[in-house]
Short mmCIF file of C-alpha atoms and ligand atoms in Angstrom, two decimals:
data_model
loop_
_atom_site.label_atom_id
_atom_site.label_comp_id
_atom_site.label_asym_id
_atom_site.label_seq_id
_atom_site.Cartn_x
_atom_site.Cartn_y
_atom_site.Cartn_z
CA UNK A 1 119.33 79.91 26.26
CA UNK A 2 120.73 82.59 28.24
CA UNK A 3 118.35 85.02 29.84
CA UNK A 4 119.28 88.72 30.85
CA UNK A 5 117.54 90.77 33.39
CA UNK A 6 116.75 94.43 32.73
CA UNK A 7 119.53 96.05 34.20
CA UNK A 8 117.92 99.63 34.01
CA UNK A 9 114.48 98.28 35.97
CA UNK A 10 116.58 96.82 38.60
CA UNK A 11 117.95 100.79 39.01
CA UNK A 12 114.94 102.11 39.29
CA UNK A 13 113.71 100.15 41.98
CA UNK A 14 117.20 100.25 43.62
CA UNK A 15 116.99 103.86 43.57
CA UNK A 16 113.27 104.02 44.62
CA UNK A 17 113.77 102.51 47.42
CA UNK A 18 116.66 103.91 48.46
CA UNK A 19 114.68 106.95 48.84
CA UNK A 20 112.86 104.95 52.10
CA UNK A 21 115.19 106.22 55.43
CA UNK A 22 117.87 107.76 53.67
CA UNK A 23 120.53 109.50 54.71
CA UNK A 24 123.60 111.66 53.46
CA UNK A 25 126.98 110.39 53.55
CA UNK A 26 129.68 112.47 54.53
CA UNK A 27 130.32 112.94 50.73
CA UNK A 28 127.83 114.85 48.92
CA UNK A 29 125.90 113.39 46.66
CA UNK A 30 126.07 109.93 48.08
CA UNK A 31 123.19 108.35 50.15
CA UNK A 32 122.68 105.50 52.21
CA UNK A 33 119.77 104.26 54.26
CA UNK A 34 118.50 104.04 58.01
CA UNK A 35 115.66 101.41 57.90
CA UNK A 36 116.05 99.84 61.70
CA UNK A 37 114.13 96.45 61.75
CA UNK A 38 110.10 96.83 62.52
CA UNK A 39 110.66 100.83 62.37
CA UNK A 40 108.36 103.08 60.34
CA UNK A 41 111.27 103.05 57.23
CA UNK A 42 111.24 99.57 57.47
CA UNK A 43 107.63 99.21 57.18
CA UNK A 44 107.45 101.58 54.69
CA UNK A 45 110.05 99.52 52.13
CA UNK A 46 108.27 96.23 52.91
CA UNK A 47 104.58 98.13 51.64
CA UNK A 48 106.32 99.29 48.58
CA UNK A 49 108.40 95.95 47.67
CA UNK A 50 104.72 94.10 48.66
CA UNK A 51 103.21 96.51 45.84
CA UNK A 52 105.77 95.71 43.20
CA UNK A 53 105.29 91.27 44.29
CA UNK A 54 101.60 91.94 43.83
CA UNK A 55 102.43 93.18 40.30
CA UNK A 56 103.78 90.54 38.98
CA UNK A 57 100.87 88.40 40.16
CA UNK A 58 102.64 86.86 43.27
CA UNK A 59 100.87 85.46 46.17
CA UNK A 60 102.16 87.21 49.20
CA UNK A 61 101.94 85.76 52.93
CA UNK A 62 103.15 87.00 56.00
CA UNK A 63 104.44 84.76 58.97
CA UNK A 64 104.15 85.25 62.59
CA UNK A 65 107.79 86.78 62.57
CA UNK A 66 106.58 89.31 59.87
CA UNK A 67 108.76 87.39 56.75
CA UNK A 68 107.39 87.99 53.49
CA UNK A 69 106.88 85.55 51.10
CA UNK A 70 105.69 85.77 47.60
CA UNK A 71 105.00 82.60 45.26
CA UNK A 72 104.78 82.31 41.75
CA UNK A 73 103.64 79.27 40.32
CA UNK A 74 105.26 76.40 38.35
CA UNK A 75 104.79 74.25 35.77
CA UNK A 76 104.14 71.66 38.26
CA UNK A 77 103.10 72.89 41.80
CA UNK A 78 103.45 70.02 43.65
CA UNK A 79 107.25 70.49 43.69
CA UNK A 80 109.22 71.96 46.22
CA UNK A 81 109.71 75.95 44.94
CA UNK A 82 112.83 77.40 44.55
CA UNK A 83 113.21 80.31 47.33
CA UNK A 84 115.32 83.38 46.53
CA UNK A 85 115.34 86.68 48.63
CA UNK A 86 117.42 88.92 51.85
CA UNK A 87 116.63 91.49 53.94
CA UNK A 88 115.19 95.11 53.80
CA UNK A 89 116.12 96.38 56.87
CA UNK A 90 119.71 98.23 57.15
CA UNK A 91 122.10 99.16 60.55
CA UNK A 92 121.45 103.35 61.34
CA UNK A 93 124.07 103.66 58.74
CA UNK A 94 123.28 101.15 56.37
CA UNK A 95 124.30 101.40 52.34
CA UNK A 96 121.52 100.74 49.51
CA UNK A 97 122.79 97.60 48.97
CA UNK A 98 122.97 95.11 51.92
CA UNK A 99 120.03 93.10 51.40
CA UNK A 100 118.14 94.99 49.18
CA UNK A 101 119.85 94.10 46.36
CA UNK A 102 119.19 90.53 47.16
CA UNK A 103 115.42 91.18 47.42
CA UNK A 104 115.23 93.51 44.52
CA UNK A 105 117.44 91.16 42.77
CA UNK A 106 114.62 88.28 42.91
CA UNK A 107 111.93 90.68 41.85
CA UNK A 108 114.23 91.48 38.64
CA UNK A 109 114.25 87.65 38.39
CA UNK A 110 110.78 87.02 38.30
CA UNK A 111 110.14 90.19 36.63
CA UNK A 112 112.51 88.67 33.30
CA UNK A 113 110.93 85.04 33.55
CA UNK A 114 107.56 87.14 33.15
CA UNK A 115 108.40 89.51 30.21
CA UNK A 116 109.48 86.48 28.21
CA UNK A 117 106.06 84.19 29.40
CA UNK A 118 108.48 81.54 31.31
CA UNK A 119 106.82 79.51 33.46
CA UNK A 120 109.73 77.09 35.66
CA UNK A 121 109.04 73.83 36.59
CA UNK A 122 109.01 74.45 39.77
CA UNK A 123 107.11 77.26 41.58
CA UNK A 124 109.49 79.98 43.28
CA UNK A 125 109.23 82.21 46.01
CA UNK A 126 110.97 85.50 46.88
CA UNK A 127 111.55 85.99 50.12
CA UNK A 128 112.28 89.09 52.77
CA UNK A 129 113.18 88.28 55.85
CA UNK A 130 112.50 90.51 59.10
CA UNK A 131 115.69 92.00 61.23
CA UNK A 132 118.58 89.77 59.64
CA UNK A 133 120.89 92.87 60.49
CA UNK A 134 120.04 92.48 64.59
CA UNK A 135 121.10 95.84 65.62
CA UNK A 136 117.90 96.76 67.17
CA UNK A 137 116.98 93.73 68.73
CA UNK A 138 120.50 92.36 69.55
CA UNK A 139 119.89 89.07 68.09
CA UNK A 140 120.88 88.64 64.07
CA UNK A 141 119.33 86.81 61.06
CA UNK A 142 116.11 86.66 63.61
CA UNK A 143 113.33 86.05 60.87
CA UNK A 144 114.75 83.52 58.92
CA UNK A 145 116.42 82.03 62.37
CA UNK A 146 112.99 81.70 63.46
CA UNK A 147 111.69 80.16 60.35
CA UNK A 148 114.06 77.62 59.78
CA UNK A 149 113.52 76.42 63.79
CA UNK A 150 117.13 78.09 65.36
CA UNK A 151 115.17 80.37 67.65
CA UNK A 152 111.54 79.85 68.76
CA UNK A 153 108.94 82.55 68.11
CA UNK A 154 108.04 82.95 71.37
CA UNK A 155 111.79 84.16 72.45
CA UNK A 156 111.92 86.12 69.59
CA UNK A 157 108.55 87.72 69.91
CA UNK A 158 109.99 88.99 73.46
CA UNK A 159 113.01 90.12 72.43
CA UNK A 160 112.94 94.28 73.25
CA UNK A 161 115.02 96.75 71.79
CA UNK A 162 116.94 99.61 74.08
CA UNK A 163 113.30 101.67 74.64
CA UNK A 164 111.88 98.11 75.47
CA UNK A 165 109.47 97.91 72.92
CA UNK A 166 109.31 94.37 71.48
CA UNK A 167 109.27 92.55 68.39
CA UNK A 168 105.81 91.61 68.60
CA UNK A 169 104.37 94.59 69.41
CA UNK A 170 106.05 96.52 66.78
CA UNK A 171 105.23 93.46 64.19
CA UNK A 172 101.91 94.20 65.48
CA UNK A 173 102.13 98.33 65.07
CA UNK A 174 103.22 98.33 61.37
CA UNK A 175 100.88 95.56 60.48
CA UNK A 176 103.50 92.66 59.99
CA UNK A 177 102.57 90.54 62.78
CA UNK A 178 101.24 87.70 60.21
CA UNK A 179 99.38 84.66 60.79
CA UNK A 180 101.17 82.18 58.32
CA UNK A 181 102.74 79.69 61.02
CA UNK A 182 106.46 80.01 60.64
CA UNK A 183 108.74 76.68 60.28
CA UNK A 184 106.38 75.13 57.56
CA UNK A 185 108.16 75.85 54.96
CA UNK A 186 111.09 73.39 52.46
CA UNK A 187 112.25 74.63 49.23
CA UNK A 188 114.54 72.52 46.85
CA UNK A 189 117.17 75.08 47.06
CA UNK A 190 117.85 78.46 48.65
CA UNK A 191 119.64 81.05 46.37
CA UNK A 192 120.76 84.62 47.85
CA UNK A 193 122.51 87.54 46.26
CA UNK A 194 124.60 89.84 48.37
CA UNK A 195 127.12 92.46 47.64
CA UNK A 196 130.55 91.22 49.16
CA UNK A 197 130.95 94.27 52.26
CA UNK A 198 134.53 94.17 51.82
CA UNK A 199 137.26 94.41 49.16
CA UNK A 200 138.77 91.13 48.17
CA UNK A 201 136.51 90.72 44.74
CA UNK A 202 136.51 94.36 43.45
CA UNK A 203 140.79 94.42 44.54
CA UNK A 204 141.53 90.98 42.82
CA UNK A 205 139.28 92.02 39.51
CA UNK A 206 136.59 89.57 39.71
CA UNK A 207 132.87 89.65 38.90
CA UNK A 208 131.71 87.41 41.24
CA UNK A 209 132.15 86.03 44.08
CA UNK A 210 130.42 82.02 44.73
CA UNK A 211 130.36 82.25 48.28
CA UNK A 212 131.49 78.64 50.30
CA UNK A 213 130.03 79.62 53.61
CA UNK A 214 130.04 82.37 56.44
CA UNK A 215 132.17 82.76 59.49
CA UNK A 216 130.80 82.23 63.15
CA UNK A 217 129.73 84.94 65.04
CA UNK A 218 129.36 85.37 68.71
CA UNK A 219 127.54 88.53 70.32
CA UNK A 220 127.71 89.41 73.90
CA UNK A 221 126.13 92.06 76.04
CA UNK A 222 128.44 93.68 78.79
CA UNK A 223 127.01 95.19 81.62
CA UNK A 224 130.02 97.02 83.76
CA UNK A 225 129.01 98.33 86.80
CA UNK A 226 131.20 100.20 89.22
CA UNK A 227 130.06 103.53 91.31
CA UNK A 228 129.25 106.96 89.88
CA UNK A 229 131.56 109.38 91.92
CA UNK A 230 132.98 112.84 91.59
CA UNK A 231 135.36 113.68 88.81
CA UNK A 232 137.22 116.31 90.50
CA UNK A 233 137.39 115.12 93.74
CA UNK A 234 137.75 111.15 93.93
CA UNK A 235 141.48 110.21 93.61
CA UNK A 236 142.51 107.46 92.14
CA UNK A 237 142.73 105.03 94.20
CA UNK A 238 138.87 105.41 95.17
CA UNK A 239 137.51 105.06 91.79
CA UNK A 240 135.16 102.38 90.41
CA UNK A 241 135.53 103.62 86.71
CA UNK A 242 133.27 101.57 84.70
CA UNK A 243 134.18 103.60 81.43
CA UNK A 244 138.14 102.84 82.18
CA UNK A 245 137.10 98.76 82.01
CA UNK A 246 135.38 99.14 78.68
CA UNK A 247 138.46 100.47 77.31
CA UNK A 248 140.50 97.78 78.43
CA UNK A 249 138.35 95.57 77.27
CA UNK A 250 138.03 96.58 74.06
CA UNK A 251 141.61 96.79 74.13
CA UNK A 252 141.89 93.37 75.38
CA UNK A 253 139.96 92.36 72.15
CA UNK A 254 141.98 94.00 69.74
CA UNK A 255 145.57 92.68 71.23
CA UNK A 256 143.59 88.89 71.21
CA UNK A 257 142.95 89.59 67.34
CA UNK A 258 146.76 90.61 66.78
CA UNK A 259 148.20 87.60 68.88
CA UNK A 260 147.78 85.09 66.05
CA UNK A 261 146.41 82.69 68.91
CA UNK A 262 143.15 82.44 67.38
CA UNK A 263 143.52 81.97 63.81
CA UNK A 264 144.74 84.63 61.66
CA UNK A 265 140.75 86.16 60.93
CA UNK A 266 140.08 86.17 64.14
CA UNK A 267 137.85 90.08 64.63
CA UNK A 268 136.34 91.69 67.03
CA UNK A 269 134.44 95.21 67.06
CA UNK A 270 132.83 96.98 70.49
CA UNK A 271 129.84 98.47 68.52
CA UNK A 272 128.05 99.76 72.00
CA UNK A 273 130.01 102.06 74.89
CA UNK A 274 126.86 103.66 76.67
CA UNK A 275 128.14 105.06 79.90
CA UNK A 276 126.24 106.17 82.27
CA UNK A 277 125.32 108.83 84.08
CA UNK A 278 127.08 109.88 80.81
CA UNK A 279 128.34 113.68 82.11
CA UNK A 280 131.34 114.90 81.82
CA UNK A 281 132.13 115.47 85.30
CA UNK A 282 131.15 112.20 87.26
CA UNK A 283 132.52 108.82 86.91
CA UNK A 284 130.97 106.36 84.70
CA UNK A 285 129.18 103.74 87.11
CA UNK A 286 127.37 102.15 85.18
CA UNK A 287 128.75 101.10 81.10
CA UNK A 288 126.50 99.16 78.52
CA UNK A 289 128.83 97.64 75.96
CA UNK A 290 128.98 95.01 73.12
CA UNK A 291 131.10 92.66 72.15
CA UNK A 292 131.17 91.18 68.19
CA UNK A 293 133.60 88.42 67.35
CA UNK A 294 134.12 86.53 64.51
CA UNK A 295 135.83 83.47 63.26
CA UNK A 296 136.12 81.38 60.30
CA UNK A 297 137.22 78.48 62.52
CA UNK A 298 134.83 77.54 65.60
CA UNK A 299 137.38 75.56 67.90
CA UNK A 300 139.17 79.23 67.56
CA UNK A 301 136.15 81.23 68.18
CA UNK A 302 135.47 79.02 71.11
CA UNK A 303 138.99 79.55 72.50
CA UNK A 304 138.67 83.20 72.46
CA UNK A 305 134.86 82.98 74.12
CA UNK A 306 136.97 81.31 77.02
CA UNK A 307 140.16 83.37 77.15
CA UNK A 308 138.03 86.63 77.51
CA UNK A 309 135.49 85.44 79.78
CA UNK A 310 138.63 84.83 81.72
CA UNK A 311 139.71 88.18 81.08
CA UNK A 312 136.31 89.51 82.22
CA UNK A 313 136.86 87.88 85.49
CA UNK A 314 140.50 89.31 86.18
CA UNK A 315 139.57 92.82 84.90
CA UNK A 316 136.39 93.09 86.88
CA UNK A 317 138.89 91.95 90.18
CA UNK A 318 141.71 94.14 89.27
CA UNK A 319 139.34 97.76 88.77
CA UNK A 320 136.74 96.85 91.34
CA UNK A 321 133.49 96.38 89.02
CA UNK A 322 131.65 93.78 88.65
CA UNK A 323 130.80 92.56 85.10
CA UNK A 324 127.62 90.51 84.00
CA UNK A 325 127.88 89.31 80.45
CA UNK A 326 124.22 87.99 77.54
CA UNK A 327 124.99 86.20 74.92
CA UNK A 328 122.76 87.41 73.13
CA UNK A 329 123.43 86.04 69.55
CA UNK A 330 125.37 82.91 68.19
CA UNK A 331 126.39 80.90 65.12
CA UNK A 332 128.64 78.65 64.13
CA UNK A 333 130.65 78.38 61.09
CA UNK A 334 128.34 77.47 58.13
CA UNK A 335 129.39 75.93 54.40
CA UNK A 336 126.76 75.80 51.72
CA UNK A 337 125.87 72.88 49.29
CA UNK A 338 129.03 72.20 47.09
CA UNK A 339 126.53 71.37 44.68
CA UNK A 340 124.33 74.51 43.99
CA UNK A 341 128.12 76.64 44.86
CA UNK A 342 129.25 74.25 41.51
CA UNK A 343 125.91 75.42 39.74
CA UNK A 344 126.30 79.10 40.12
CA UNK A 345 129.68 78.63 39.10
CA UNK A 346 128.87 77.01 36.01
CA UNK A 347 126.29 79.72 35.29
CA UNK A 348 129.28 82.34 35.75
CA UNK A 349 131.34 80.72 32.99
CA UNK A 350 128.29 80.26 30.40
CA UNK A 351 127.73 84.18 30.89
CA UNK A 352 132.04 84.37 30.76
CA UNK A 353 131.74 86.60 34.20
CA UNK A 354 135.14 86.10 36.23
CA UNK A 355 134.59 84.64 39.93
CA UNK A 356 136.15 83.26 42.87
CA UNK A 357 135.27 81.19 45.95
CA UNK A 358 134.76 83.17 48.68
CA UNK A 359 133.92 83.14 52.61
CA UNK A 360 131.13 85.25 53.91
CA UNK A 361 132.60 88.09 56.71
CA UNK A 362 128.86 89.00 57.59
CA UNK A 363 125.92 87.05 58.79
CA UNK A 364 123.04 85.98 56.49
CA UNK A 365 119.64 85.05 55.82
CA UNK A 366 120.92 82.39 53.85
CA UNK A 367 123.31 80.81 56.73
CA UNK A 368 120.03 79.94 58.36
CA UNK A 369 117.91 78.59 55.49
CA UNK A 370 121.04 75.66 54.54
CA UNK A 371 120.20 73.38 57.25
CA UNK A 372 116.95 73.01 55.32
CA UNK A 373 117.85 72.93 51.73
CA UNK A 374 120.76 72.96 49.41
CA UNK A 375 121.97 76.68 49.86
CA UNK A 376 124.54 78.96 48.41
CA UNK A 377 125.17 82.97 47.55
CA UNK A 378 126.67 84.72 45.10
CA UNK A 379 128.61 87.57 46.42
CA UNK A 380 128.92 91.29 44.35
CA UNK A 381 131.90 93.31 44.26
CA UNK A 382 131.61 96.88 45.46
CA UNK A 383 133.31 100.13 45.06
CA UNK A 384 135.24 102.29 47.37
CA UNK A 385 137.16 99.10 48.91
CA UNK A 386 133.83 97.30 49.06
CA UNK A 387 132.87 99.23 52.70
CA UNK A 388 129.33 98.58 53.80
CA UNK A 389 127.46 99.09 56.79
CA UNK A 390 128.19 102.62 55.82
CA UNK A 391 126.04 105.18 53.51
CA UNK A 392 129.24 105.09 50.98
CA UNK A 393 128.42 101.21 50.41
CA UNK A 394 127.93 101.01 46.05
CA UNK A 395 128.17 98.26 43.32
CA UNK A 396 128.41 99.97 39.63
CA UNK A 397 124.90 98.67 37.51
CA UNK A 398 127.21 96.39 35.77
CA UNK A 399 128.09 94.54 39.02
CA UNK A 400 124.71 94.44 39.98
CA UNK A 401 123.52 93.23 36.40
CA UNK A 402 126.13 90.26 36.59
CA UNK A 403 125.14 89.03 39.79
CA UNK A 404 121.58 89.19 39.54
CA UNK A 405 122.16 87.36 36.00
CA UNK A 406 123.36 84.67 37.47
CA UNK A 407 120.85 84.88 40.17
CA UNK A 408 118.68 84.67 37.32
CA UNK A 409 119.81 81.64 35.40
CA UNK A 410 120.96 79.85 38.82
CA UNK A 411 117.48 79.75 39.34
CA UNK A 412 115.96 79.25 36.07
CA UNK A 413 118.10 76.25 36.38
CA UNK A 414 117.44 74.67 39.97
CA UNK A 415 114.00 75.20 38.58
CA UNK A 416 113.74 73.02 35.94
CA UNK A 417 115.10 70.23 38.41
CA UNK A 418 113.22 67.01 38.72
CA UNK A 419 113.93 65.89 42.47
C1 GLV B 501 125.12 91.56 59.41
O1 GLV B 501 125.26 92.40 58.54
C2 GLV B 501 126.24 91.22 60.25
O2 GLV B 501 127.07 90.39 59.83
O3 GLV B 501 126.37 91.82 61.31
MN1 MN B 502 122.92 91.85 54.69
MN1 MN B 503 124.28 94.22 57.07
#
């Protein structure tokens, strides 16, 4: 048997909360969301998504990083559950998508296996992890990082964002700061729906996308100092610019993405230029900056680490600065179980959906969760070129409907698994 979700309900709570931070894209009409990890939005989506768990008779608990989790029972509880779930917290101009749909998606799931009485094998658990996007606390994937045993809760509790507040005081502040002890936790298999963020499924005409890992990522803090000086009267030769090094630097990155010398998808994006004094008429001394690569291939990624720490060195010579450079987030390269990638795909073709292998671009929840458990994705096409991390970011109903159908019966299916 084949079991559909109800596309319309899925909507509704899409839509609902989408109404939680938003804001207007430049075209009318179309919204997007500002829910910054551990910030009042964010707080406020978690209450409401808690509310809708607690319908469906879930057991909720909260860990020490502030992850939701809420369990259903099986048929047989002493089994390993199968986990399912995202994120709900979005970049300042996030779409209504990126991670919600993978949390909604799960609630649809459990939602359908309710309306028709089904009770899985084993138990499963939908899951919402805190601050996977890591744009306030400058570390990604953080809650289910911490869960799975990447990064320790202590470090991450002290992490501070750019008004040096810190995670654990705002888990604390919106009430999140639970007291379920995080790293306890194995499911038989970790299932996550995302919508793609780019354009390759929606361009190539396919409904799906089973997803066969996600790129590394590398995240640096720059801190460029020079010497804050006159803009009309310092010539030259006297300056200490540190806003004229960011630019070269960013420049840098771009021309190291264009050589070809590491890997053709090599990509690199300087998010953060805060210069400071920041007026118009003195010389930056003093520039905050990022630095985002990414690589399919880690020998690659690790050859352009070196090659621009290099490049840091000469730069900072050449315009007098000095540079000091945080990692401040890192993964490698990550492939998911070829196994549970074959399952979803065999759930595509029983519900005749078109789909593709595919490589993850952005980081995810689910990266961290497959050196646990068998892990995989299923990735959803989206509109307007698939753009995301943007308020235009939008998958039809009928593309959300297909994925979270398969999320469905990919479940209903790992479920009913003996060992
Ligand atoms: C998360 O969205 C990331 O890849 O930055
Ligand atoms: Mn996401
Ligand atoms: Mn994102």
């Amino acid at each position: 048997m084949e079991l559909r979700i109800n596309s319309e309900r899925l909507q509704e709570s899409l839509a609902e909360l989408g109404q939680i931070g938003t804001i207007q894209s430049e075209y009318p009409g179309i919204s997007g969301v500002c829910r910054l990890a551990l910030s009042e939005e964010d707080a406020d989506a978690r209450r409401l998504v808690i509310g809708w768990m607690k319908r469906e008779n879930l057991e909720v608990s909260i860990d020490q990083i502030g992850n939701i989790y809420a369990t259903g029972p099986g048929r047989d509880n002493t089994l390993a559950p199968i986990m399912s779930g995202s994120h709900l917290d979005s970049v300042p101009t996030g779409g209504r998508f990126d991670g919600a749909l993978g949390v909604l998606g799960a609630i649809e799931v459990v939602r359908t296996l309710n309306d028709h009485n089904i009770v899985t094998r084993r138990p499963l658990t939908i899951a919402v992890f805190t601050d996977e996007e890591g744009c306030r606390f400058a570390t990604d994937m953080l809650g289910s990082a911490v869960a799975t045993g990447r990064i320790q809760l202590a470090d991450a509790w002290r992490l501070c964002d750019t008004d040096d507040i810190s995670v654990k005081s705002e888990l604390e502040r919106t009430g999140f700061l639970g007291d379920e002890q995080v790293g306890q936790r194995r499911p038989h298999a970790f299932i996550e729906c995302h919508v793609e963020q780019g354009p390759v499924l929606r361009h190539e005409g396919y409904d799906l996308g089973v997803v066969t890992g996600v790129q590394g990522i590398s995240w640096q803090r720059l801190t460029i100092i020079g010497s804050p000086a006159h803009a009309g009267t310092t010539p030259t030769g006297f300056r200490r610019d540190a806003g004229l090094t960011a630019a070269k630097i960013n420049i840098r990155i771009r021309e190291m993405c264009l050589s070809g010398n590491y890997g053709s998808d090599m990509r690199a994006t300087m998010g953060v230029v805060r210069p400071e004094p920041g007026s118009i008429n003195v010389i930056p001394g003093r520039v905050v900056a990022t630095v985002d690569l990414r690589n399919p291939v880690d020998d690659a990624m690790l050859a352009a680490e070196a090659d621009l720490r290099e490049f840091l060195k000469e730069i900072a010579d050449i315009d007098g600065v000095t540079i000091e450079s945080e990692q401040t987030a890192r993964t490698p390269a990550v492939s998911f179980n070829t196994a549970t990638q074959a399952t979803i795909a065999s759930v595509a073709d029983t519900l005749s959906l078109r789909h593709r292998p595919i490589l993850a671009g952005a980081g995810h929840d689910a990266q961290e969760w497959s050196r646990v458990c068998p892990t995989a994705m299923i990735f959803v096409p989206g509109e307007n070129d698939g753009i995301s991390h943007n308020a235009m970011e939008f998958s039809t109903p009928e593309q959300c409907a297909n994925g979270i159908n398969v999320l469905l019966n990919t479940i209903f299916t790992l479920a009913e698994e003996s060992s």
